Coordinates of C-alpha atoms and ligand atoms in Angstrom, one line a residue:
X29 CA 20.8 -68.7 -41.3
X30 CA 23.3 -67.6 -43.8
X31 CA 22.7 -67.7 -47.7
X32 CA 25.2 -70.4 -48.1
X33 CA 23.5 -72.7 -45.6
X34 CA 20.1 -72.2 -47.1
X35 CA 21.6 -72.7 -50.4
X36 CA 23.4 -75.8 -49.5
X37 CA 20.2 -77.5 -47.9
X38 CA 18.3 -77.1 -51.3
X39 CA 21.2 -78.0 -53.5
X40 CA 20.8 -81.9 -53.4
X41 CA 17.1 -81.9 -54.0
X42 CA 16.1 -83.2 -57.6
X43 CA 19.7 -83.2 -58.9
X44 CA 20.5 -86.1 -61.4
X45 CA 23.6 -87.9 -60.5
X46 CA 24.7 -88.5 -64.0
X47 CA 24.2 -85.0 -65.8
X48 CA 24.6 -83.0 -62.6
X49 CA 21.5 -81.1 -63.7
X50 CA 18.2 -80.6 -61.9
X51 CA 14.9 -82.5 -62.9
X52 CA 12.4 -80.7 -60.3
X53 CA 9.2 -81.2 -62.3
X54 CA 5.9 -80.0 -60.9
X55 CA 3.9 -82.4 -58.6
X56 CA 6.6 -85.1 -58.7
X57 CA 8.6 -86.4 -55.5
X58 CA 11.4 -83.8 -56.2
X59 CA 8.8 -81.0 -56.3
X60 CA 7.4 -82.2 -53.0
X61 CA 10.8 -82.4 -51.5
X62 CA 11.3 -78.7 -52.7
X63 CA 7.9 -77.8 -51.1
X64 CA 9.0 -79.3 -47.8
X65 CA 12.2 -77.4 -47.9
X66 CA 10.2 -74.2 -48.5
X67 CA 7.9 -74.9 -45.6
X68 CA 10.7 -75.7 -43.3
X69 CA 12.7 -72.6 -44.4
X70 CA 9.4 -70.6 -43.5
X71 CA 8.8 -72.3 -40.2
X72 CA 12.3 -71.7 -39.0
X73 CA 11.5 -68.0 -39.6
X74 CA 8.0 -68.0 -38.1
X75 CA 6.6 -67.1 -41.4
X76 CA 2.9 -68.3 -42.1
X77 CA 2.9 -70.7 -45.1
X78 CA -0.2 -70.9 -47.4
X79 CA -0.5 -73.0 -50.5
X80 CA -2.9 -71.1 -52.8
X81 CA -5.6 -72.8 -54.9
X82 CA -3.2 -73.1 -57.7
X83 CA -0.3 -74.8 -55.7
X84 CA 1.8 -71.8 -55.3
X85 CA 3.5 -71.4 -52.2
X86 CA 3.4 -68.3 -50.0
X87 CA 5.4 -67.5 -46.8
X88 CA 4.0 -64.5 -45.0
X89 CA 5.7 -62.1 -42.6
X90 CA 2.8 -60.2 -41.1
X91 CA 3.4 -56.9 -39.8
X92 CA 3.0 -56.8 -35.8
X93 CA -0.1 -55.5 -34.0
X94 CA -3.6 -55.1 -35.3
X95 CA -4.1 -55.4 -39.0
X96 CA -2.9 -52.3 -40.9
X97 CA -5.1 -49.8 -42.6
X98 CA -7.3 -50.9 -45.5
X99 CA -5.1 -50.5 -48.7
X100 CA -2.1 -51.6 -46.9
X101 CA -1.1 -54.2 -49.5
X102 CA 1.6 -56.8 -49.4
X103 CA 5.2 -56.4 -50.7
X104 CA 5.9 -60.1 -52.5
X105 CA 9.2 -61.3 -53.6
X106 CA 10.2 -64.9 -54.6
X107 CA 10.7 -66.9 -57.9
X108 CA 10.3 -70.7 -58.6
X109 CA 11.7 -73.9 -57.6
X110 CA 10.9 -76.1 -60.5
X111 CA 13.7 -76.8 -63.2
X112 CA 13.9 -77.5 -67.1
X113 CA 15.1 -80.9 -67.8
X114 CA 18.8 -81.1 -66.5
X115 CA 18.6 -77.3 -65.6
X116 CA 21.1 -75.4 -63.4
X117 CA 20.8 -74.7 -59.8
X118 CA 20.2 -70.9 -60.1
X119 CA 17.3 -70.4 -62.4
X120 CA 14.4 -69.8 -59.9
X121 CA 15.8 -71.1 -56.6
X122 CA 18.2 -68.2 -56.6
X123 CA 15.3 -65.9 -56.2
X124 CA 13.7 -68.1 -53.5
X125 CA 16.8 -68.6 -51.4
X126 CA 17.6 -64.9 -51.8
X127 CA 14.2 -63.9 -50.4
X128 CA 14.6 -66.0 -47.2
X129 CA 18.1 -64.6 -46.8
X130 CA 16.8 -61.0 -47.3
X131 CA 14.3 -61.4 -44.6
X132 CA 17.1 -62.8 -42.2
X133 CA 19.2 -59.8 -43.3
X134 CA 16.3 -57.4 -42.4
X135 CA 15.7 -59.0 -39.0
X136 CA 19.3 -58.7 -38.2
X137 CA 19.1 -55.1 -38.8
X138 CA 16.0 -54.8 -36.6
X139 CA 13.6 -53.9 -39.4
X140 CA 10.0 -54.7 -39.1
X141 CA 7.5 -54.5 -41.8
X142 CA 4.7 -52.2 -41.8
X143 CA 2.8 -53.9 -44.3
X144 CA 2.5 -57.7 -45.2
X145 CA 5.7 -59.1 -46.8
X146 CA 5.5 -62.5 -48.4
X147 CA 7.8 -64.9 -50.3
X148 CA 6.3 -66.7 -53.2
X149 CA 7.3 -69.9 -55.0
X150 CA 5.2 -70.3 -58.3
X151 CA 4.4 -73.6 -59.5
X152 CA 5.5 -75.1 -62.8
X153 CA 7.3 -71.9 -64.1
X154 CA 9.3 -73.8 -66.7
X155 CA 6.4 -75.7 -68.1
X156 CA 8.8 -78.7 -68.1
X157 CA 6.1 -81.2 -67.3
X158 CA 2.9 -79.9 -68.7
X159 CA 4.2 -77.8 -71.6
X160 CA 2.8 -74.3 -70.3
X161 CA 5.4 -72.0 -69.0
X162 CA 4.4 -69.9 -65.9
X163 CA 1.5 -72.3 -65.3
X164 CA 1.1 -71.4 -61.6
X165 CA 1.1 -67.5 -62.1
X166 CA -1.1 -67.8 -65.3
X167 CA -3.7 -69.7 -63.2
X168 CA -3.5 -67.2 -60.5
X169 CA -3.8 -64.3 -62.8
X170 CA -6.6 -65.8 -64.9
X171 CA -4.4 -66.0 -68.0
X172 CA -5.3 -69.7 -68.7
X173 CA -8.7 -71.5 -68.6
X174 CA -8.7 -73.8 -65.7
X175 CA -10.4 -76.5 -67.4
X176 CA -7.9 -76.5 -70.3
X177 CA -5.2 -76.4 -67.6
X178 CA -6.6 -79.4 -65.8
X179 CA -6.6 -81.4 -69.0
X180 CA -3.0 -80.5 -69.9
X181 CA -1.1 -84.1 -70.2
X182 CA 2.5 -84.8 -69.3
X183 CA 4.8 -86.9 -71.5
X184 CA 3.2 -90.1 -70.2
X185 CA -0.5 -88.9 -70.4
X186 CA -0.9 -88.0 -67.0
X187 CA -2.9 -84.8 -66.8
X188 CA -2.2 -81.9 -64.5
X189 CA -5.4 -82.7 -62.5
X190 CA -4.4 -86.3 -61.9
X191 CA -0.8 -85.3 -61.0
X192 CA -2.1 -82.5 -58.5
X193 CA -4.6 -85.0 -56.9
X194 CA -1.8 -87.7 -56.6
X195 CA 0.4 -85.0 -54.9
X196 CA -2.6 -84.2 -52.4
X197 CA -3.8 -80.8 -54.0
X198 CA -7.2 -80.5 -55.0
X199 CA -7.4 -79.8 -58.8
X200 CA -11.0 -78.6 -58.8
X201 CA -9.9 -75.4 -57.0
X202 CA -7.5 -74.2 -59.6
X203 CA -8.1 -70.9 -61.3
X204 CA -8.1 -66.9 -60.9
X205 CA -7.5 -65.9 -57.4
X206 CA -8.7 -62.2 -57.4
X207 CA -8.7 -61.8 -53.7
X208 CA -5.1 -63.0 -53.3
X209 CA -4.0 -60.9 -56.2
X210 CA -5.9 -57.8 -54.8
X211 CA -4.0 -58.1 -51.6
X212 CA -0.6 -57.8 -53.5
X213 CA 0.6 -54.3 -54.0
X214 CA 3.9 -55.2 -55.6
X215 CA 5.9 -58.2 -56.8
X216 CA 9.6 -58.1 -57.0
X217 CA 11.4 -61.1 -58.4
X218 CA 15.2 -61.7 -58.2
X219 CA 16.5 -64.0 -61.0
X220 CA 20.0 -65.2 -62.2
X221 CA 20.7 -63.3 -65.4
X222 CA 20.3 -65.3 -68.5
X223 CA 22.8 -63.7 -70.7
X224 CA 26.1 -61.9 -69.8
X225 CA 25.3 -58.3 -70.2
X226 CA 26.4 -57.7 -66.7
X227 CA 29.8 -59.2 -67.2
X228 CA 30.5 -56.7 -69.7
X229 CA 29.1 -54.0 -67.6
X230 CA 31.3 -54.9 -64.7
X231 CA 28.2 -54.8 -62.3
X232 CA 26.8 -57.5 -60.0
X233 CA 23.2 -56.4 -60.2
X234 CA 20.7 -55.2 -62.8
X235 CA 17.2 -53.9 -62.8
X236 CA 14.9 -55.3 -65.3
X237 CA 13.4 -53.0 -68.0
X238 CA 11.1 -55.2 -69.9
X239 CA 10.7 -58.6 -71.4
X240 CA 11.2 -58.4 -75.2
X241 CA 8.2 -59.1 -77.4
X242 CA 8.6 -62.5 -79.0
X243 CA 6.9 -65.0 -81.2
X244 CA 7.2 -68.1 -83.2
X245 CA 6.2 -68.4 -87.0
X246 CA 5.9 -71.7 -88.9
X247 CA 7.0 -71.6 -92.7
X248 CA 5.9 -74.5 -94.9
X249 CA 7.6 -74.8 -98.2
X250 CA 5.9 -77.3 -100.8
X251 CA 8.0 -78.6 -103.6
X252 CA 8.1 -81.5 -106.0
X253 CA 9.3 -84.9 -104.7
X254 CA 12.0 -86.3 -107.1
X255 CA 15.1 -88.7 -107.4
X256 CA 18.3 -87.4 -106.2
X257 CA 20.2 -89.3 -108.7
X258 CA 18.2 -88.6 -112.0
X259 CA 16.3 -85.2 -111.6
X260 CA 18.3 -82.5 -113.4
X261 CA 19.2 -79.6 -111.2
X262 CA 17.3 -77.3 -113.6
X263 CA 14.0 -79.3 -113.3
X264 CA 13.8 -79.5 -109.6
X265 CA 11.4 -77.7 -107.2
X266 CA 13.3 -78.4 -104.1
X267 CA 11.8 -76.8 -100.9
X268 CA 15.0 -77.4 -99.1
X269 CA 16.7 -74.8 -100.8
X270 CA 14.3 -71.7 -99.9
X271 CA 14.4 -73.0 -96.4
X272 CA 18.1 -72.8 -96.5
X273 CA 17.7 -69.3 -97.5
X274 CA 15.4 -68.5 -94.6
X275 CA 18.0 -69.8 -92.0
X276 CA 20.5 -67.4 -93.3
X277 CA 18.0 -64.6 -93.7
X278 CA 17.0 -65.0 -90.1
X279 CA 20.5 -64.5 -88.8
X280 CA 21.1 -61.5 -91.2
X281 CA 17.9 -59.8 -90.2
X282 CA 18.6 -60.4 -86.6
X283 CA 22.0 -58.8 -86.9
X284 CA 20.9 -56.0 -89.0
X285 CA 17.9 -55.0 -86.5
X286 CA 19.7 -55.5 -83.3
X287 CA 17.3 -58.6 -82.6
X288 CA 17.4 -62.2 -82.0
X289 CA 16.2 -64.7 -84.5
X290 CA 16.5 -68.6 -84.6
X291 CA 15.5 -71.5 -86.6
X292 CA 15.7 -74.4 -84.1
X293 CA 13.3 -76.8 -85.5
X294 CA 12.9 -78.3 -89.1
X295 CA 11.2 -81.2 -90.6
X296 CA 11.7 -82.5 -94.1
X297 CA 9.2 -85.0 -95.8
X298 CA 9.4 -87.7 -96.6
X299 CA 12.8 -87.3 -95.2
X300 CA 14.7 -89.6 -97.5
X301 CA 18.6 -89.2 -98.0
X302 CA 18.4 -89.8 -101.8
X303 CA 15.3 -87.8 -102.7
X304 CA 14.2 -84.2 -103.2
X305 CA 11.7 -83.2 -100.5
X306 CA 8.1 -83.0 -101.0
X307 CA 7.8 -80.6 -98.1
X308 CA 10.1 -78.7 -95.7
X309 CA 8.5 -76.9 -92.6
X310 CA 10.6 -74.6 -90.4
X311 CA 10.0 -72.7 -87.4
X312 CA 11.3 -69.1 -86.6
X313 CA 11.7 -67.8 -83.2
X314 CA 12.2 -64.1 -83.2
X315 CA 12.7 -61.7 -80.3
X316 CA 13.3 -58.0 -80.4
X317 CA 13.6 -54.8 -78.2
X318 CA 10.1 -53.5 -79.3
X319 CA 7.2 -54.5 -81.6
X320 CA 8.6 -52.5 -84.5
X321 CA 11.9 -54.3 -84.6
X322 CA 10.3 -57.6 -84.1
X323 CA 7.9 -56.9 -87.0
X324 CA 11.0 -55.6 -89.1
X325 CA 12.9 -58.8 -88.5
X326 CA 9.9 -61.0 -89.3
X327 CA 9.1 -59.0 -92.4
X328 CA 12.7 -59.4 -93.6
X329 CA 12.8 -63.2 -93.1
X330 CA 9.2 -63.6 -94.7
X331 CA 10.4 -61.5 -97.7
X332 CA 13.5 -63.5 -98.2
X333 CA 11.3 -66.7 -97.9
X334 CA 9.0 -65.5 -100.7
X335 CA 11.7 -64.5 -103.0
X336 CA 13.6 -67.8 -102.6
X337 CA 10.3 -69.9 -102.9
X338 CA 9.4 -68.2 -106.0
X339 CA 13.0 -68.5 -107.3
X340 CA 12.8 -72.2 -107.0
X341 CA 9.3 -72.8 -108.0
X342 CA 8.2 -73.8 -104.6
X343 CA 4.9 -73.1 -102.6
X344 CA 5.1 -71.3 -99.4
X345 CA 2.7 -70.8 -96.6
X346 CA 3.7 -68.8 -93.5
X347 CA 1.7 -68.3 -90.2
X348 CA 2.4 -66.9 -86.7
X349 CA 1.9 -69.7 -84.1
X350 CA 2.0 -67.3 -81.0
X351 CA 3.1 -63.7 -80.7
X352 CA 3.6 -62.3 -77.1
X353 CA 3.8 -58.4 -76.9
X354 CA 6.4 -56.8 -74.7
X355 CA 6.0 -56.8 -71.0
X356 CA 7.1 -53.4 -69.5
X357 CA 7.9 -53.5 -65.8
X358 CA 6.2 -51.0 -63.8
X359 CA 8.1 -47.7 -64.5
X360 CA 7.0 -46.3 -60.9
X361 CA 8.1 -49.4 -59.1
X362 CA 11.5 -49.6 -61.2
X363 CA 12.2 -46.0 -60.2
X364 CA 11.8 -47.0 -56.5
X365 CA 14.2 -50.0 -57.0
X366 CA 16.6 -47.8 -58.5
X367 CA 16.6 -45.2 -55.7
X368 CA 16.7 -47.9 -53.1
X369 CA 19.9 -49.3 -54.6
X370 CA 21.4 -45.9 -55.4
X371 CA 21.0 -44.6 -51.9
X372 CA 23.0 -47.7 -50.7
X373 CA 25.7 -47.1 -53.4
X374 CA 24.7 -50.1 -55.3
X375 CA 25.3 -49.7 -59.1
X376 CA 22.5 -51.4 -61.1
X377 CA 22.2 -50.8 -64.8
X378 CA 18.9 -51.2 -66.3
X379 CA 18.6 -54.4 -68.8
X380 CA 16.0 -55.9 -70.8
X381 CA 15.5 -59.7 -71.2
X382 CA 14.5 -62.1 -73.8
X383 CA 13.3 -64.8 -71.3
X384 CA 9.9 -65.0 -69.8
X385 CA 9.1 -64.9 -66.1
X386 CA 6.3 -65.2 -63.4
X387 CA 6.8 -61.5 -62.9
X388 CA 6.0 -60.9 -66.8
X389 CA 2.6 -62.8 -66.3
X390 CA 1.8 -60.9 -63.1
X391 CA 2.6 -57.6 -64.6
X392 CA -0.7 -57.8 -66.3
X393 CA -2.3 -57.6 -62.8
X394 CA 0.0 -56.0 -60.3
X395 CA 3.0 -53.7 -60.5
X396 CA 6.0 -56.0 -61.0
X397 CA 9.9 -55.6 -61.1
X398 CA 12.9 -57.6 -61.4
X399 CA 16.5 -57.6 -60.3
X400 CA 19.1 -59.8 -62.0
X401 CA 22.2 -61.2 -60.6
X402 CA 25.4 -61.4 -62.8
X403 CA 26.0 -64.8 -64.7
X404 CA 29.6 -64.5 -65.8
X405 CA 29.1 -67.0 -68.9
X406 CA 25.5 -66.2 -69.5
X407 CA 24.8 -69.9 -69.8
X408 CA 21.4 -71.0 -68.3
X409 CA 19.0 -73.8 -68.6
X410 CA 22.2 -75.8 -68.1
X411 CA 24.2 -77.5 -65.3
X412 CA 26.9 -75.1 -66.2
X413 CA 24.8 -72.1 -65.0
X414 CA 26.4 -70.2 -62.2
X415 CA 26.7 -67.1 -60.2
X416 CA 29.8 -66.2 -57.9
X417 CA 28.9 -66.4 -54.2
X418 CA 29.9 -62.8 -53.8
X419 CA 27.3 -61.8 -56.5
X420 CA 24.7 -63.9 -54.8
X421 CA 25.4 -62.0 -51.5
X422 CA 25.1 -58.8 -53.4
X423 CA 21.7 -59.9 -54.7
X424 CA 20.6 -60.5 -51.2
X425 CA 21.8 -57.1 -50.1
X426 CA 20.0 -55.4 -53.1
X427 CA 16.8 -57.4 -52.5
X428 CA 16.9 -56.5 -48.8
X429 CA 17.3 -52.9 -49.5
X430 CA 14.4 -52.8 -51.9
X431 CA 12.1 -54.9 -49.5
X432 CA 13.1 -52.5 -46.5
X433 CA 12.0 -49.4 -48.6
X434 CA 9.0 -50.9 -50.0
X435 CA 7.7 -53.0 -46.9
X436 CA 9.4 -51.4 -43.8
X437 CA 9.3 -47.8 -44.7
Ligands
ZN16 ZN1 13.4 -68.9 -64.0

C-alpha cells in the first residue's frame, strides 16, 4: 500500500470537525481507533504486534529462519500517534506512516532483514492528557517513577491508572522494561520539522544533531500595592515595571546569544485594573544550542531582572523550575545515516531542534537518531502544520535507505 493510502486511512481519526485539528489523547476512544489502525496496518504486512507493559505499540518484522546470533539487536523506527489539543496531522503520525511505507518499499525491492526490525508508536508523547511529555518512552526507559505516573490526573481528575484500566490495559504492569530495551540496538525516528530551516536550505530531509538544552525559570517580583489614581509615580514600588524589563531583556539576550527565550506566562496579583500590583510572577522559557549559551541567556535575563527590581525598590526571587540538558544523538549512528543517504544521492543537512521527542528520552538508554522532513512554513502544533507529498515521499525513501543499511545489511 502506498504512503498516500496509509496516510488517508489515518487522517479522519480524532479530527475535530470545527477546528480541523486533532484531539488524539492517550487512552481515549480516538487513541483506541489509532491503535486499531496501527494493528491493522501491521496485520496487513504480517508484522507481529505487541503492546508493551507501558502501552507502547510495536510491530515486529522478524528475520526469516532460526533466531539470529546473540547480540543481533533490533533496529527500531516509529514515532507517536497522539496529538496536542487541535494539533496538526503530521507531528508523530508522519513517522509512523513513513515507517510502514518504508517497510513496503524494502519489500518491493526484495530486501529482507538479517536482524529484527520494529515499528513503534509511543503512548502519550505530547503529554496532552496527563501533563508529562514522552510518558510512554519515559516509563519504558525508567525515567519516571511508575507509582507517580499511575497517579497523574487528567483535567477531569481521572488518573492514568484509571484511564489505562478503562481502555483495557493493566496499569499495575507499567514501569521500566529493561529486557525490551536490551533487545534494541538502534532507534531512528522520522519527524516533521518543527521550524523552517530546511526551506531556507532547499533540502527535503535533515539529520538530527541534538535537542537543545532548555529550561524554565520562575521570577517573582514583590512590590507595594497602591491606588492607581492617587499614588505618586515617585512613591510607587510597582512590580510590573521590572517584569516588563525582563520581557524585553529575554528577547534581547536571545538575539544576542543566538538562542530562544520566551515569556509566555504571567500572573499579576491582585490583578486589579486600577491598582499597582502587589506581586507579579513571570515564567521564562529559554533554549540554546549548548549549556554555556543557555546559561549566558539566563544570566543576562536575571541580571536585568535584579537591576530593574532594585531600580524600582521591588523584591525579587528567581528559581529554576526545570532544566533539561542537551540530548546529543549518537554520533556513530548519525554518521551511518549520513553515509546511507549520501550513497543514494540524498542531500541531508544536519540540524538541531528545540523540541523534545521520544528519541531524546530513549537516547539515555539506546543509540538514537532522527530524520526531519521539511515543513515549508515551520508551523507545528497547529492544524496549519504541513509537509508536501513529494517531501513525505522523500522521507520514506530516506528512512527505507537507513533501515536497509542498518537492518538488512
Ligand atoms: Zn512529535
